[in-house]
Amino acid sequence: MSIFQNFINSSHSKREFLITLFIKIAGYSAIVFVGMIFIFLLLEGLPAVQKVNLTSLVSSRWYPIEDYFGILPLIGGSIIITLGATLIAVPFGIGSAVYLSEIAPHWVRELLKPLVEILGGLPSVVLGFLGMLVLSPFLRKLLDLPTGLTAFTGAILLGGIAIPTVMSVAEDALDAVPRSYRDASLAMGATEWQTIWRVTVPAARSGVLTAIMLGIGRAIGETMTVMMVTGNAPILPRGIGNLFSPVRTMTATIAAEMGEVANGSVHYHVLFLIGIVLFLISLAVNITASTVIFRQKKRQERILS
Amino acid sequence: MNKISIQNYSLQYSDGTESLRNISLEIPANQITVVFGPAGGGKSSLLRVLNRLNDLADVIHQEGNVYLDSVDILSNKLDVINLRRQVGMVFARPVVLPFSIRQNLTYGLEVAGEKDTERLNYAVENSLHKAALWEEVKDRLDDPAIALSGGQQQRLCLARVLALEPEVILLDEPTSGLDPISTGKVEASLQDLKRDYTIILVPHSVQQAARTADLAVFLLQGELVETARGEVMFTNPQDQRTEDYIQGRFG
Ligand SMILES: Nc1ncnc2c1ncn2[C@@H]1O[C@H](COP(=O)(O)OP(=O)(O)OP(=O)(O)O)[C@@H](O)[C@H]1O
Ligand SMILES: [Mg+2]
């Protein structure tokens, strides 16, 4: 009897062991891959700091052919476009999520949600085309600008690209809020709007925050569209007025110049340095997001214990 | 004078079954009316008619009339928000909102536009006393309400309704998660509360029905079988089905 039991136990534990091992390897490999990418970036990017002195790197002139490697205009370009896109994507994305999950009749929601999600999957080249051929001439005429290829055009397009991401994730979060919260709120005499803003959205806030962060991530990492519609002039944005002049982002610079650069040259290393900066920025965005969410989690855990 | 008058009321949900069938019932003010019967009899549905919470469910058909102080509460023109402030409800499963204890209590007043902190604080303390919860939570009013035990949450839901000072209180099994001592406390405070409020209670047992009922109503599969004063209903029911149900539970 006990031998038999042992046999079962050991065969079970062997299987458990193998499964655990497999999952462990899968988990660690993800970390190893990211680590390796980062090391590669560091190895290729850090030499730039030795070859170009720091003052030149943080200057505002990017003109690699004459050895001007100021990366500030590129960072500034990325930030202004991402900010603009976020300002568009967050209110529209969350607004439409609230509409779909709380207000729209059932059939509208069933129809619109997959539709918007399909829009979110459109290749960015296609949107870039739209931006070049439709949006930018339209804005040029409307605002009477010398060129329609501006930071503003880029921000609008990127905002549009990020809306489906924000909407879809935020809608899932709102949908997960228990029906009973809404009933309780309404039964106490709250109106539908009061219920949405005071109960449903706050209850879904960690999911809504994730939606915003994913939207920002989508905007900051986008390459093709911004390359096509922002004019790509490496001018350091110094104020709100620069919103309506051309800018160049970090991603667009890397994508456009990496193909033509001599392997191992200063220019080559600086492009990798830009990659490191981009990596650090998205890391910072993610860490901010997860600490905010984590803090909420911790509080909930304290409640439950 | 009757507070609520239900006349030939029928209700049908989208699944097609008639959950309430031709109900007529007069509910007196300042008394405890107990609506009891087996599961699925339509007790919760009846309560949800009285604060129009059924507006949110997929009701496909209803007919008949329901009056509160001779106001037709089924009318399209009725101010539903106002009705829900007059008719408070405690749900069978307690639903505390994801706020602090204090905010749960002030929520109803705040959405109604009350801003005066003094009045809000008074409402918090007063309603907690009435719901026999004050002693247990007075030192942690700003803790999240989810941190309370199930029974405390249920009393918080009762307190939350009392804070609104409604005229009618609907209680759907308000003591189903409580130990006998807390149940006793709640039942005792109901006896106090009926001086100021009209109370409609779905009890969690026949014993509780017998203990609390001024007027008792027996609902069986959507049909109102019998209405009688509490003392009569539980000692000398007229209908055989009522008797069977009461006897079955007792023994
Ligand atoms: N929102 C709804 N949609 C469809 N059918 C419903 C809905 N609510 C209740 N019903 C149906 O109406 C009938 C009565 O339900 P109700 O919840 O009123 O019973 P109850 O007497 O409160 O039962 P219990 O003692 O189990 O709480 C049931 O058959 C139920 O399936
Ligand atoms: Mg019920």
Coordinates of C-alpha atoms in Angstrom, one line a residue, chain A residues 178-192 194-196 198-200 202-203 205 299-300 302-305, chain B residues 48 51 53 56 81 84-85 87-89 91 95-99 104 107-113 144 146-147 160-161 164:
Chain A
P178 CA -19.7 44.6 -10.7
R179 CA -23.2 45.4 -11.8
S180 CA -24.1 45.6 -8.1
Y181 CA -22.0 48.7 -7.5
R182 CA -24.1 50.5 -10.1
D183 CA -27.4 49.2 -8.6
A184 CA -26.3 50.3 -5.1
S185 CA -25.4 53.8 -6.3
L186 CA -28.6 54.2 -8.3
A187 CA -30.7 52.9 -5.4
M188 CA -29.3 55.7 -3.3
G189 CA -30.7 58.3 -5.6
A190 CA -27.6 58.9 -7.7
T191 CA -28.1 59.8 -11.4
E192 CA -26.5 57.8 -14.1
Q194 CA -23.0 60.5 -10.8
T195 CA -22.8 56.8 -10.8
I196 CA -20.3 56.7 -13.7
R198 CA -18.1 58.7 -8.7
V199 CA -18.4 54.9 -8.6
T200 CA -17.8 53.1 -11.9
P202 CA -13.0 55.2 -9.8
A203 CA -13.6 51.4 -9.2
R205 CA -9.1 53.2 -12.1
R299 CA -3.6 48.9 -0.1
Q300 CA -6.2 46.4 -1.2
R302 CA -3.8 45.3 3.4
I303 CA -7.6 45.5 3.4
L304 CA -8.0 41.8 2.8
S305 CA -5.6 40.6 5.4
Chain B
R48 CA -37.5 46.4 -6.8
N51 CA -38.0 52.0 -6.0
L53 CA -34.8 49.6 -9.7
L56 CA -32.6 48.5 -15.1
I81 CA -34.2 59.9 -8.6
R84 CA -35.2 56.5 -4.8
R85 CA -34.4 59.0 -2.1
V87 CA -37.6 54.7 -0.8
G88 CA -34.3 53.3 0.4
M89 CA -33.2 49.7 -0.2
F91 CA -29.9 44.5 -0.8
V95 CA -22.7 45.9 -1.6
V96 CA -20.4 48.4 0.0
L97 CA -19.1 50.9 -2.5
P98 CA -15.3 50.9 -2.8
F99 CA -14.9 54.0 -0.6
N104 CA -20.3 55.1 2.0
Y107 CA -22.5 59.2 -0.7
G108 CA -26.3 59.4 -1.0
L109 CA -26.4 62.8 0.6
E110 CA -23.6 64.2 -1.5
V111 CA -25.1 63.1 -4.8
A112 CA -28.3 64.9 -3.6
G113 CA -26.2 68.0 -3.2
P144 CA -12.1 51.2 3.5
I146 CA -14.5 46.4 2.3
A147 CA -12.3 45.9 5.4
R160 CA -26.3 54.1 4.5
V161 CA -30.0 54.0 3.7
L164 CA -30.8 59.5 3.6

